[in-house]
mmCIF file of C-alpha atoms in Angstrom:
data_model
loop_
_atom_site.group_PDB
_atom_site.id
_atom_site.type_symbol
_atom_site.label_atom_id
_atom_site.label_comp_id
_atom_site.label_asym_id
_atom_site.label_seq_id
_atom_site.Cartn_x
_atom_site.Cartn_y
_atom_site.Cartn_z
ATOM 1 C CA ASP A 1 11.389 -5.458 19.667
ATOM 2 C CA SER A 2 10.107 -1.837 19.579
ATOM 3 C CA ALA A 3 10.897 -1.395 23.253
ATOM 4 C CA ASN A 4 14.671 -1.693 22.443
ATOM 5 C CA LEU A 5 14.626 1.091 19.891
ATOM 6 C CA PRO A 6 15.715 3.992 22.157
ATOM 7 C CA ALA A 7 18.631 1.933 23.572
ATOM 8 C CA ALA A 8 19.690 0.774 20.121
ATOM 9 C CA ARG A 9 19.777 4.353 18.883
ATOM 10 C CA LEU A 10 21.796 5.483 21.869
ATOM 11 C CA ALA A 11 24.287 2.610 21.350
ATOM 12 C CA GLY A 12 24.574 3.117 17.613
ATOM 13 C CA GLY A 13 24.847 6.925 17.744
ATOM 14 C CA PRO A 14 24.769 9.097 14.586
ATOM 15 C CA ALA A 15 26.707 6.478 12.525
ATOM 16 C CA ALA A 16 23.997 3.847 12.916
ATOM 17 C CA HIS A 17 20.639 3.780 11.176
ATOM 18 C CA VAL A 18 18.246 1.819 13.399
ATOM 19 C CA ILE A 19 15.092 0.374 11.883
ATOM 20 C CA ASP A 20 12.038 -0.774 13.849
ATOM 21 C CA ALA A 21 11.141 -3.874 11.759
ATOM 22 C CA ASP A 22 8.084 -4.721 13.832
ATOM 23 C CA ASP A 23 6.617 -1.198 13.378
ATOM 24 C CA ILE A 24 7.242 -1.319 9.606
ATOM 25 C CA ALA A 25 5.511 -4.677 9.371
ATOM 26 C CA ILE A 26 2.480 -3.246 11.234
ATOM 27 C CA GLN A 27 2.284 -0.211 8.975
ATOM 28 C CA LEU A 28 2.472 -2.406 5.835
ATOM 29 C CA ILE A 29 -0.318 -4.666 7.083
ATOM 30 C CA VAL A 30 -2.546 -1.717 7.871
ATOM 31 C CA GLN A 31 -1.798 -0.026 4.571
ATOM 32 C CA SER A 32 -2.469 -3.209 2.657
ATOM 33 C CA HIS A 33 -5.727 -3.577 4.531
ATOM 34 C CA ARG A 34 -6.928 -0.194 3.420
ATOM 35 C CA GLN A 35 -7.184 -1.054 -0.235
ATOM 36 C CA THR A 36 -6.873 -4.159 -2.275
ATOM 37 C CA GLY A 37 -3.689 -3.989 -4.384
ATOM 38 C CA LEU A 38 -1.588 -1.807 -2.068
ATOM 39 C CA SER A 39 0.648 -4.637 -0.860
ATOM 40 C CA THR A 40 1.469 -5.383 -4.454
ATOM 41 C CA VAL A 41 2.338 -1.678 -5.011
ATOM 42 C CA CYS A 42 4.473 -1.679 -1.873
ATOM 43 C CA THR A 43 6.284 -4.876 -2.861
ATOM 44 C CA ASP A 44 7.061 -3.371 -6.276
ATOM 45 C CA LEU A 45 8.391 -0.165 -4.690
ATOM 46 C CA LEU A 46 10.701 -2.107 -2.424
ATOM 47 C CA ASN A 47 11.749 -4.804 -4.870
ATOM 48 C CA TYR A 48 14.782 -4.047 -7.055
ATOM 49 C CA ARG A 49 13.102 -6.016 -9.866
ATOM 50 C CA GLY A 50 10.318 -3.435 -9.961
ATOM 51 C CA HIS A 51 10.234 0.340 -9.621
ATOM 52 C CA GLU A 52 12.122 2.232 -6.896
ATOM 53 C CA PHE A 53 12.478 5.794 -5.549
ATOM 54 C CA TYR A 54 15.503 7.825 -6.493
ATOM 55 C CA MET A 55 16.758 11.212 -5.473
ATOM 56 C CA ARG A 56 18.661 13.506 -7.869
ATOM 57 C CA PRO A 57 19.115 17.200 -8.470
ATOM 58 C CA GLU A 58 17.516 18.634 -11.622
ATOM 59 C CA PRO A 59 19.063 22.056 -12.386
ATOM 60 C CA SER A 60 16.873 22.585 -15.415
ATOM 61 C CA LEU A 61 13.750 22.511 -13.208
ATOM 62 C CA VAL A 62 14.939 25.150 -10.711
ATOM 63 C CA GLY A 63 12.251 27.806 -10.507
ATOM 64 C CA VAL A 64 9.619 25.462 -11.901
ATOM 65 C CA THR A 65 6.642 24.449 -9.761
ATOM 66 C CA TYR A 66 6.170 20.812 -8.605
ATOM 67 C CA GLY A 67 2.861 20.679 -10.552
ATOM 68 C CA GLU A 68 4.680 21.676 -13.775
ATOM 69 C CA ALA A 69 7.481 19.157 -13.117
ATOM 70 C CA LEU A 70 4.986 16.251 -13.023
ATOM 71 C CA SER A 71 4.953 16.150 -16.772
ATOM 72 C CA ALA A 72 8.618 17.119 -17.333
ATOM 73 C CA TYR A 73 10.081 13.573 -17.551
ATOM 74 C CA GLU A 74 9.902 11.103 -20.397
ATOM 75 C CA LEU A 75 10.916 8.308 -18.037
ATOM 76 C CA GLY A 76 10.259 8.583 -14.329
ATOM 77 C CA ILE A 77 7.542 10.246 -12.254
ATOM 78 C CA PRO A 78 8.233 12.987 -9.663
ATOM 79 C CA ILE A 79 6.647 12.081 -6.306
ATOM 80 C CA GLY A 80 8.180 14.797 -4.033
ATOM 81 C CA LEU A 81 11.088 16.896 -3.036
ATOM 82 C CA ARG A 82 14.054 16.723 -0.642
ATOM 83 C CA ARG A 83 15.037 20.106 0.658
ATOM 84 C CA PRO A 84 18.613 21.182 1.558
ATOM 85 C CA ASP A 85 17.851 20.775 5.298
ATOM 86 C CA GLY A 86 17.019 17.097 4.625
ATOM 87 C CA ALA A 87 13.275 17.544 4.996
ATOM 88 C CA VAL A 88 11.266 15.254 2.623
ATOM 89 C CA THR A 89 7.888 16.274 1.229
ATOM 90 C CA VAL A 90 5.847 13.609 -0.661
ATOM 91 C CA ASN A 91 3.248 15.047 -3.033
ATOM 92 C CA PRO A 92 3.810 18.694 -2.091
ATOM 93 C CA PRO A 93 1.303 21.400 -3.189
ATOM 94 C CA GLY A 94 1.408 21.899 -6.912
ATOM 95 C CA ASP A 95 2.551 25.536 -6.629
ATOM 96 C CA THR A 96 5.690 24.575 -4.610
ATOM 97 C CA VAL A 97 8.708 26.056 -6.376
ATOM 98 C CA ILE A 98 11.699 23.848 -6.917
ATOM 99 C CA GLY A 99 14.778 25.489 -5.320
ATOM 100 C CA PRO A 100 18.409 25.446 -6.569
ATOM 101 C CA SER A 101 19.504 22.928 -3.815
ATOM 102 C CA ASP A 102 16.408 20.749 -3.906
ATOM 103 C CA GLU A 103 16.514 17.102 -5.003
ATOM 104 C CA MET A 104 13.672 15.607 -7.004
ATOM 105 C CA ILE A 105 12.273 12.272 -5.624
ATOM 106 C CA LEU A 106 11.403 10.131 -8.600
ATOM 107 C CA LEU A 107 9.701 6.790 -9.232
ATOM 108 C CA ALA A 108 11.618 4.930 -11.925
ATOM 109 C CA GLU A 109 12.532 1.443 -13.105
ATOM 110 C CA ASP A 110 16.286 2.374 -12.866
ATOM 111 C CA ASP A 111 18.156 5.581 -12.158
ATOM 112 C CA LEU A 112 19.922 5.243 -15.533
ATOM 113 C CA LEU A 113 16.525 5.349 -17.258
ATOM 114 C CA ILE A 114 15.448 8.676 -15.778
ATOM 115 C CA ARG A 115 15.438 11.452 -18.387
ATOM 116 C CA LEU A 116 13.660 14.678 -19.112
ATOM 117 C CA ALA A 117 11.210 14.810 -22.056
ATOM 118 C CA ASP A 118 12.248 16.666 -25.244
ATOM 119 C CA ARG A 119 8.563 17.062 -26.076
ATOM 120 C CA ARG A 120 5.770 16.558 -23.568
ATOM 121 C CA PRO A 121 2.893 14.185 -24.643
ATOM 122 C CA PRO A 122 -0.384 15.928 -25.510
ATOM 123 C CA ILE A 123 -3.084 16.148 -22.927
ATOM 124 C CA VAL A 124 -6.427 14.807 -24.082
ATOM 125 C CA GLU A 125 -8.749 17.397 -22.404
ATOM 126 C CA ASP A 126 -11.943 15.715 -23.517
ATOM 127 C CA ALA A 127 -10.919 12.548 -21.602
ATOM 128 C CA ILE A 128 -10.480 14.295 -18.234
ATOM 129 C CA THR A 129 -13.463 13.934 -15.975
ATOM 130 C CA THR A 130 -14.598 16.677 -13.654
ATOM 131 C CA GLY A 131 -16.531 14.554 -11.137
ATOM 132 C CA THR A 132 -15.248 13.965 -7.642
ATOM 133 C CA VAL A 133 -14.024 10.600 -6.326
ATOM 134 C CA PRO A 134 -16.420 9.567 -3.533
ATOM 135 C CA PRO A 135 -14.814 9.296 -0.128
ATOM 136 C CA PRO A 136 -14.532 5.831 1.435
ATOM 137 C CA ALA A 137 -17.466 4.798 3.622
ATOM 138 C CA PRO A 138 -17.256 3.156 7.090
ATOM 139 C CA GLU A 139 -16.392 -0.493 6.820
ATOM 140 C CA ARG A 140 -16.416 -3.796 8.726
ATOM 141 C CA THR A 141 -13.106 -5.624 9.205
ATOM 142 C CA LEU A 142 -12.555 -9.170 10.470
ATOM 143 C CA LEU A 143 -9.255 -9.838 12.299
ATOM 144 C CA ALA A 144 -8.655 -13.520 12.141
ATOM 145 C CA GLY A 145 -6.026 -14.720 14.557
ATOM 146 C CA TRP A 146 -3.895 -12.866 17.070
ATOM 147 C CA ASN A 147 -0.254 -12.036 17.818
ATOM 148 C CA ASP A 148 1.805 -9.426 19.573
ATOM 149 C CA ARG A 149 1.364 -6.983 16.674
ATOM 150 C CA ALA A 150 -2.431 -7.031 16.873
ATOM 151 C CA PRO A 151 -2.886 -4.165 19.420
ATOM 152 C CA LYS A 152 -0.756 -1.765 17.398
ATOM 153 C CA ILE A 153 -2.464 -2.844 14.123
ATOM 154 C CA ILE A 154 -5.843 -2.002 15.666
ATOM 155 C CA ARG A 155 -4.782 1.405 16.926
ATOM 156 C CA LEU A 156 -3.113 2.369 13.677
ATOM 157 C CA LEU A 157 -6.105 1.123 11.666
ATOM 158 C CA ASP A 158 -8.290 3.434 13.709
ATOM 159 C CA ALA A 159 -6.252 6.399 12.294
ATOM 160 C CA PHE A 160 -7.109 5.408 8.711
ATOM 161 C CA VAL A 161 -10.792 4.243 8.772
ATOM 162 C CA ARG A 162 -13.905 6.364 8.706
ATOM 163 C CA PRO A 163 -15.874 7.055 11.896
ATOM 164 C CA GLY A 164 -18.479 4.318 12.449
ATOM 165 C CA SER A 165 -16.206 1.490 11.212
ATOM 166 C CA GLU A 166 -16.157 -1.844 13.017
ATOM 167 C CA LEU A 167 -13.576 -4.523 13.728
ATOM 168 C CA VAL A 168 -14.351 -7.999 15.029
ATOM 169 C CA ILE A 169 -11.500 -10.023 16.582
ATOM 170 C CA ALA A 170 -11.930 -13.790 15.872
ATOM 171 C CA ALA A 171 -9.185 -15.709 17.589
ATOM 172 C CA ARG A 172 -8.325 -18.424 20.104
ATOM 173 C CA LEU A 173 -7.835 -16.289 23.183
ATOM 174 C CA ASP A 174 -8.449 -16.937 26.844
ATOM 175 C CA ARG A 175 -9.714 -13.365 27.382
ATOM 176 C CA ASP A 176 -11.715 -10.827 25.457
ATOM 177 C CA PRO A 177 -9.217 -8.095 24.363
ATOM 178 C CA SER A 178 -11.823 -5.674 22.986
ATOM 179 C CA GLY A 179 -11.988 -3.837 26.311
ATOM 180 C CA ASP A 180 -8.454 -2.567 25.636
ATOM 181 C CA PHE A 181 -9.757 -0.608 22.705
ATOM 182 C CA THR A 182 -12.732 1.309 24.085
ATOM 183 C CA GLY A 183 -12.789 5.005 23.236
ATOM 184 C CA LEU A 184 -11.188 4.743 19.827
ATOM 185 C CA PRO A 185 -12.625 7.670 17.776
ATOM 186 C CA ASN A 186 -13.335 5.760 14.496
ATOM 187 C CA LEU A 187 -13.348 2.042 15.268
ATOM 188 C CA LYS A 188 -15.689 -0.035 17.346
ATOM 189 C CA VAL A 189 -13.949 -3.290 18.426
ATOM 190 C CA SER A 190 -15.602 -6.505 19.499
ATOM 191 C CA PHE A 191 -14.473 -10.154 20.065
ATOM 192 C CA THR A 192 -15.673 -13.626 19.333
ATOM 193 C CA TRP A 193 -13.796 -16.835 20.189
ATOM 194 C CA CYS A 194 -12.814 -18.675 17.000
ATOM 195 C CA ASP A 195 -10.236 -21.027 15.618
ATOM 196 C CA PRO A 196 -9.730 -19.418 12.126
ATOM 197 C CA THR A 197 -8.679 -22.796 10.663
ATOM 198 C CA ASP A 198 -12.084 -24.327 11.500
ATOM 199 C CA ARG A 199 -14.387 -23.999 8.506
ATOM 200 C CA THR A 200 -17.588 -24.360 10.560
ATOM 201 C CA LEU A 201 -16.576 -21.517 12.902
ATOM 202 C CA LEU A 202 -15.533 -19.280 9.999
ATOM 203 C CA GLU A 203 -18.901 -19.761 8.363
ATOM 204 C CA ALA A 204 -20.592 -18.932 11.654
ATOM 205 C CA LEU A 205 -18.886 -15.520 11.557
ATOM 206 C CA ASP A 206 -20.994 -14.562 8.463
ATOM 207 C CA VAL A 207 -17.876 -13.414 6.659
ATOM 208 C CA GLY A 208 -19.930 -11.966 3.804
ATOM 209 C CA THR A 209 -20.820 -9.010 5.936
ATOM 210 C CA TYR A 210 -17.182 -7.839 6.083
ATOM 211 C CA GLN A 211 -15.368 -5.732 3.465
ATOM 212 C CA LYS A 212 -11.878 -6.522 4.730
ATOM 213 C CA VAL A 213 -10.252 -9.545 6.381
ATOM 214 C CA ILE A 214 -6.851 -9.502 8.090
ATOM 215 C CA VAL A 215 -5.307 -12.865 8.828
ATOM 216 C CA LEU A 216 -2.523 -12.724 11.412
ATOM 217 C CA GLY A 217 0.111 -15.385 11.869
ATOM 218 C CA ASP A 218 0.274 -17.213 15.211
ATOM 219 C CA ASP A 219 3.554 -16.094 16.807
ATOM 220 C CA THR A 220 3.298 -18.718 19.565
ATOM 221 C CA ARG A 221 4.129 -21.387 16.924
ATOM 222 C CA ASP A 222 7.190 -21.894 14.749
ATOM 223 C CA PRO A 223 7.048 -19.931 11.428
ATOM 224 C CA GLN A 224 6.260 -22.949 9.206
ATOM 225 C CA HIS A 225 3.503 -24.088 11.482
ATOM 226 C CA ALA A 226 2.074 -20.584 11.666
ATOM 227 C CA ASP A 227 2.185 -20.298 7.874
ATOM 228 C CA ALA A 228 0.427 -23.584 7.488
ATOM 229 C CA ARG A 229 -2.404 -22.404 9.729
ATOM 230 C CA THR A 230 -2.570 -19.096 7.786
ATOM 231 C CA LEU A 231 -2.805 -20.945 4.475
ATOM 232 C CA VAL A 232 -5.594 -23.175 5.774
ATOM 233 C CA THR A 233 -7.548 -20.120 6.785
ATOM 234 C CA LEU A 234 -6.907 -18.479 3.443
ATOM 235 C CA LEU A 235 -8.157 -21.570 1.587
ATOM 236 C CA HIS A 236 -11.403 -21.523 3.567
ATOM 237 C CA LEU A 237 -11.924 -17.738 3.164
ATOM 238 C CA ARG A 238 -11.250 -17.738 -0.602
ATOM 239 C CA ASP A 239 -13.667 -20.597 -1.082
ATOM 240 C CA LEU A 240 -16.295 -18.719 0.966
ATOM 241 C CA GLU A 241 -15.523 -15.584 -1.043
ATOM 242 C CA GLU A 242 -16.118 -17.279 -4.382
ATOM 243 C CA ARG A 243 -19.363 -18.722 -3.125
ATOM 244 C CA LEU A 244 -20.509 -15.320 -1.926
ATOM 245 C CA GLY A 245 -19.365 -13.390 -5.041
ATOM 246 C CA ASP A 246 -16.155 -11.682 -3.943
ATOM 247 C CA PRO A 247 -17.570 -9.488 -1.203
ATOM 248 C CA PHE A 248 -14.323 -8.946 0.749
ATOM 249 C CA ALA A 249 -10.583 -8.436 0.373
ATOM 250 C CA ILE A 250 -7.957 -10.367 2.351
ATOM 251 C CA VAL A 251 -4.632 -9.305 3.753
ATOM 252 C CA SER A 252 -2.471 -11.984 5.448
ATOM 253 C CA GLU A 253 0.833 -12.433 7.029
ATOM 254 C CA ILE A 254 3.272 -14.995 5.595
ATOM 255 C CA ASN A 255 6.493 -15.576 7.432
ATOM 256 C CA ASP A 256 8.435 -17.613 4.853
ATOM 257 C CA ASP A 257 8.556 -16.324 1.304
ATOM 258 C CA THR A 258 8.789 -19.832 -0.023
ATOM 259 C CA ASN A 259 5.096 -20.145 0.998
ATOM 260 C CA ARG A 260 4.150 -17.255 -1.327
ATOM 261 C CA GLU A 261 3.258 -19.618 -4.298
ATOM 262 C CA VAL A 262 0.909 -21.563 -2.046
ATOM 263 C CA ALA A 263 -0.679 -18.258 -0.971
ATOM 264 C CA GLN A 264 -1.114 -17.321 -4.623
ATOM 265 C CA VAL A 265 -3.040 -20.504 -5.278
ATOM 266 C CA THR A 266 -5.618 -19.324 -2.763
ATOM 267 C CA LYS A 267 -5.970 -16.072 -4.795
ATOM 268 C CA ALA A 268 -4.485 -14.110 -1.908
ATOM 269 C CA ASP A 269 -3.366 -11.242 -4.070
ATOM 270 C CA ASP A 270 -2.910 -8.990 -1.002
ATOM 271 C CA PHE A 271 -0.625 -10.446 1.595
ATOM 272 C CA VAL A 272 2.376 -9.269 3.561
ATOM 273 C CA VAL A 273 5.531 -11.299 3.660
ATOM 274 C CA SER A 274 6.938 -9.379 6.611
ATOM 275 C CA ASP A 275 10.541 -10.576 6.691
ATOM 276 C CA LYS A 276 10.970 -10.196 2.935
ATOM 277 C CA LEU A 277 9.599 -6.672 2.862
ATOM 278 C CA ILE A 278 11.812 -5.645 5.780
ATOM 279 C CA SER A 279 14.859 -7.076 4.074
ATOM 280 C CA LEU A 280 13.980 -5.256 0.831
ATOM 281 C CA MET A 281 13.582 -1.995 2.754
ATOM 282 C CA LEU A 282 16.948 -2.442 4.530
ATOM 283 C CA THR A 283 18.560 -3.011 1.179
ATOM 284 C CA GLN A 284 16.994 0.222 -0.167
ATOM 285 C CA LEU A 285 18.142 2.168 2.818
ATOM 286 C CA SER A 286 21.697 0.827 2.440
ATOM 287 C CA GLU A 287 21.759 2.619 -0.912
ATOM 288 C CA ASN A 288 20.192 5.819 0.311
ATOM 289 C CA ARG A 289 19.369 6.275 4.010
ATOM 290 C CA HIS A 290 17.153 9.302 3.214
ATOM 291 C CA LEU A 291 14.659 6.988 1.655
ATOM 292 C CA GLU A 292 13.435 6.116 5.121
ATOM 293 C CA ASP A 293 11.835 9.560 5.297
ATOM 294 C CA VAL A 294 10.007 8.778 2.073
ATOM 295 C CA PHE A 295 8.701 5.406 3.289
ATOM 296 C CA THR A 296 7.758 6.929 6.635
ATOM 297 C CA ASP A 297 5.729 9.585 4.988
ATOM 298 C CA LEU A 298 3.973 7.092 2.713
ATOM 299 C CA LEU A 299 3.084 4.740 5.578
ATOM 300 C CA ASP A 300 2.024 7.372 8.116
ATOM 301 C CA PRO A 301 -1.637 8.438 8.343
ATOM 302 C CA GLU A 302 -0.551 12.073 8.285
ATOM 303 C CA GLY A 303 0.189 13.726 4.920
ATOM 304 C CA SER A 304 -0.110 11.928 1.619
ATOM 305 C CA GLU A 305 -0.492 8.142 1.267
ATOM 306 C CA LEU A 306 -0.911 5.671 -1.582
ATOM 307 C CA TYR A 307 -4.489 5.211 -2.798
ATOM 308 C CA LEU A 308 -6.137 3.176 -5.542
ATOM 309 C CA LYS A 309 -9.061 5.288 -6.669
ATOM 310 C CA PRO A 310 -11.702 4.559 -9.337
ATOM 311 C CA ALA A 311 -10.370 5.472 -12.756
ATOM 312 C CA SER A 312 -13.679 7.030 -13.688
ATOM 313 C CA GLY A 313 -12.718 9.942 -11.386
ATOM 314 C CA TYR A 314 -9.779 10.714 -13.688
ATOM 315 C CA LEU A 315 -10.633 9.620 -17.229
ATOM 316 C CA VAL A 316 -13.852 9.125 -19.127
ATOM 317 C CA PRO A 317 -14.375 5.351 -18.997
ATOM 318 C CA ASP A 318 -13.245 3.464 -22.138
ATOM 319 C CA MET A 319 -12.118 6.682 -23.865
ATOM 320 C CA THR A 320 -8.595 6.503 -25.313
ATOM 321 C CA ALA A 321 -6.137 8.996 -23.923
ATOM 322 C CA ASN A 322 -2.636 8.446 -22.371
ATOM 323 C CA PHE A 323 -1.022 8.312 -18.969
ATOM 324 C CA ALA A 324 0.108 11.973 -19.276
ATOM 325 C CA THR A 325 -3.547 12.818 -19.235
ATOM 326 C CA VAL A 326 -4.038 10.824 -16.067
ATOM 327 C CA ILE A 327 -1.126 12.654 -14.483
ATOM 328 C CA GLU A 328 -2.730 16.013 -15.398
ATOM 329 C CA SER A 329 -6.159 14.926 -14.182
ATOM 330 C CA ALA A 330 -4.658 13.940 -10.865
ATOM 331 C CA ARG A 331 -2.594 17.138 -10.624
ATOM 332 C CA ARG A 332 -5.809 19.185 -10.779
ATOM 333 C CA ARG A 333 -7.029 17.320 -7.685
ATOM 334 C CA GLY A 334 -3.727 17.952 -5.786
ATOM 335 C CA GLU A 335 -2.580 14.397 -6.337
ATOM 336 C CA THR A 336 0.378 12.605 -7.967
ATOM 337 C CA ALA A 337 -0.511 9.667 -10.268
ATOM 338 C CA LEU A 338 1.955 6.803 -10.224
ATOM 339 C CA GLY A 339 0.114 4.125 -12.295
ATOM 340 C CA TYR A 340 -3.051 2.160 -12.595
ATOM 341 C CA ARG A 341 -4.562 -1.217 -11.868
ATOM 342 C CA ARG A 342 -6.497 -3.294 -14.442
ATOM 343 C CA ASN A 343 -9.556 -4.931 -12.925
ATOM 344 C CA GLU A 344 -9.448 -7.792 -15.432
ATOM 345 C CA ASP A 345 -6.101 -8.864 -14.023
ATOM 346 C CA PHE A 346 -7.177 -8.477 -10.426
ATOM 347 C CA HIS A 347 -6.356 -12.093 -9.472
ATOM 348 C CA ASN A 348 -3.450 -12.732 -11.898
ATOM 349 C CA PRO A 349 -0.039 -12.966 -10.287
ATOM 350 C CA PRO A 350 2.547 -11.658 -10.088
ATOM 351 C CA SER A 351 1.462 -8.059 -10.658
ATOM 352 C CA TYR A 352 -2.315 -8.490 -10.054
ATOM 353 C CA GLY A 353 -3.058 -5.872 -12.642
ATOM 354 C CA VAL A 354 -0.772 -3.199 -11.118
ATOM 355 C CA VAL A 355 1.199 -1.087 -13.622
ATOM 356 C CA LEU A 356 3.543 1.580 -12.165
ATOM 357 C CA ASN A 357 5.315 4.321 -14.094
ATOM 358 C CA PRO A 358 3.732 3.471 -17.460
ATOM 359 C CA ASP A 359 4.743 5.105 -20.752
ATOM 360 C CA LYS A 360 3.179 8.507 -20.770
ATOM 361 C CA ALA A 361 2.555 8.852 -24.433
ATOM 362 C CA SER A 362 1.143 5.409 -25.331
ATOM 363 C CA PRO A 363 -2.626 5.153 -25.955
ATOM 364 C CA LEU A 364 -4.468 4.218 -22.727
ATOM 365 C CA ALA A 365 -8.119 3.586 -22.004
ATOM 366 C CA LEU A 366 -9.335 2.654 -18.586
ATOM 367 C CA THR A 367 -12.686 1.138 -17.646
ATOM 368 C CA ALA A 368 -15.027 2.146 -14.821
ATOM 369 C CA GLU A 369 -13.823 -0.965 -12.907
ATOM 370 C CA ASP A 370 -10.109 -0.047 -13.149
ATOM 371 C CA HIS A 371 -8.212 2.108 -10.599
ATOM 372 C CA VAL A 372 -5.608 4.848 -10.723
ATOM 373 C CA ILE A 373 -2.743 4.640 -8.224
ATOM 374 C CA VAL A 374 -2.166 8.087 -6.668
ATOM 375 C CA LEU A 375 -0.401 9.867 -3.852
ATOM 376 C CA ALA A 376 -3.093 11.858 -2.039
ATOM 377 C CA GLU A 377 -3.939 13.284 1.380
ATOM 378 C CA ASP A 378 -7.317 11.552 1.386
#
């Protein structure tokens, strides 16, 4: 309960590291809503079977700029710096000079696999595109279901979306909650009564007019019952999506990780297993408590966040280059490239086309439908 956080921190004192699990779950839901594929990236970053963040000094890079350091590693990708005073900066400006007491923050499969490159891979200049990546447009979101996290989700979502965006609450509620959200700068909120498990009522919502759908678990029911209702809603939505030609992306809450396989059958490639992700984050922080600053920076609307941007903004479509060239193309835009997502594997578990920290020298060609995973301010 977020209301207990100040008391918990007072009781624990400096020796205790107190985590607001509810707040983290809310941030993960909103981040996953922003772009299809982000929840898969977040799961990989938190899961010890995937890629994680590590902090280590790198004396040979002292005096080098962050932009130059982006291509300095054979294995591992720099994503930021930790200063001597403990301050963490994710995706700092490229001209930031690495100091003698700074630690590099790196994305790697294992800390034992991190190593500097003897020879940096060649940059394929002809493959780098000079066009700009178009900014996201205002969007319509359907919030199917309701629980205690919904108000915070709506307010945090307002900080990410473009002005003129809309959100429709479709839930079994005795009162219209949209009046609680008047005056939001970017998001117009409305309400319609709906049981999200009822196929007829879902069809009446004209779901094809939405770009994003968030399905919230019912916290008035036991977790298994709530998951069952969520999965029924997902089955209906995915069937409607296929009939309409994939017009929207879905983010959903699953309480019990054993229900993940059922969710995958519904093609729910973007979903949040709240308890699992919180447990994974706690495990990461038990290894290095300073990683909380990294995750806080990534999940907060201020500063740099994770984005999946069209690959055509970085490489000429279908032209063979390498990931070192993608890193360089992103660097010129003030961004840090972490990987890419193949559109052809969009619905294929477990990775759904997401590739993090790829080999930098291997030949790589991306299509206009693929995406590059970057850290960027916008």
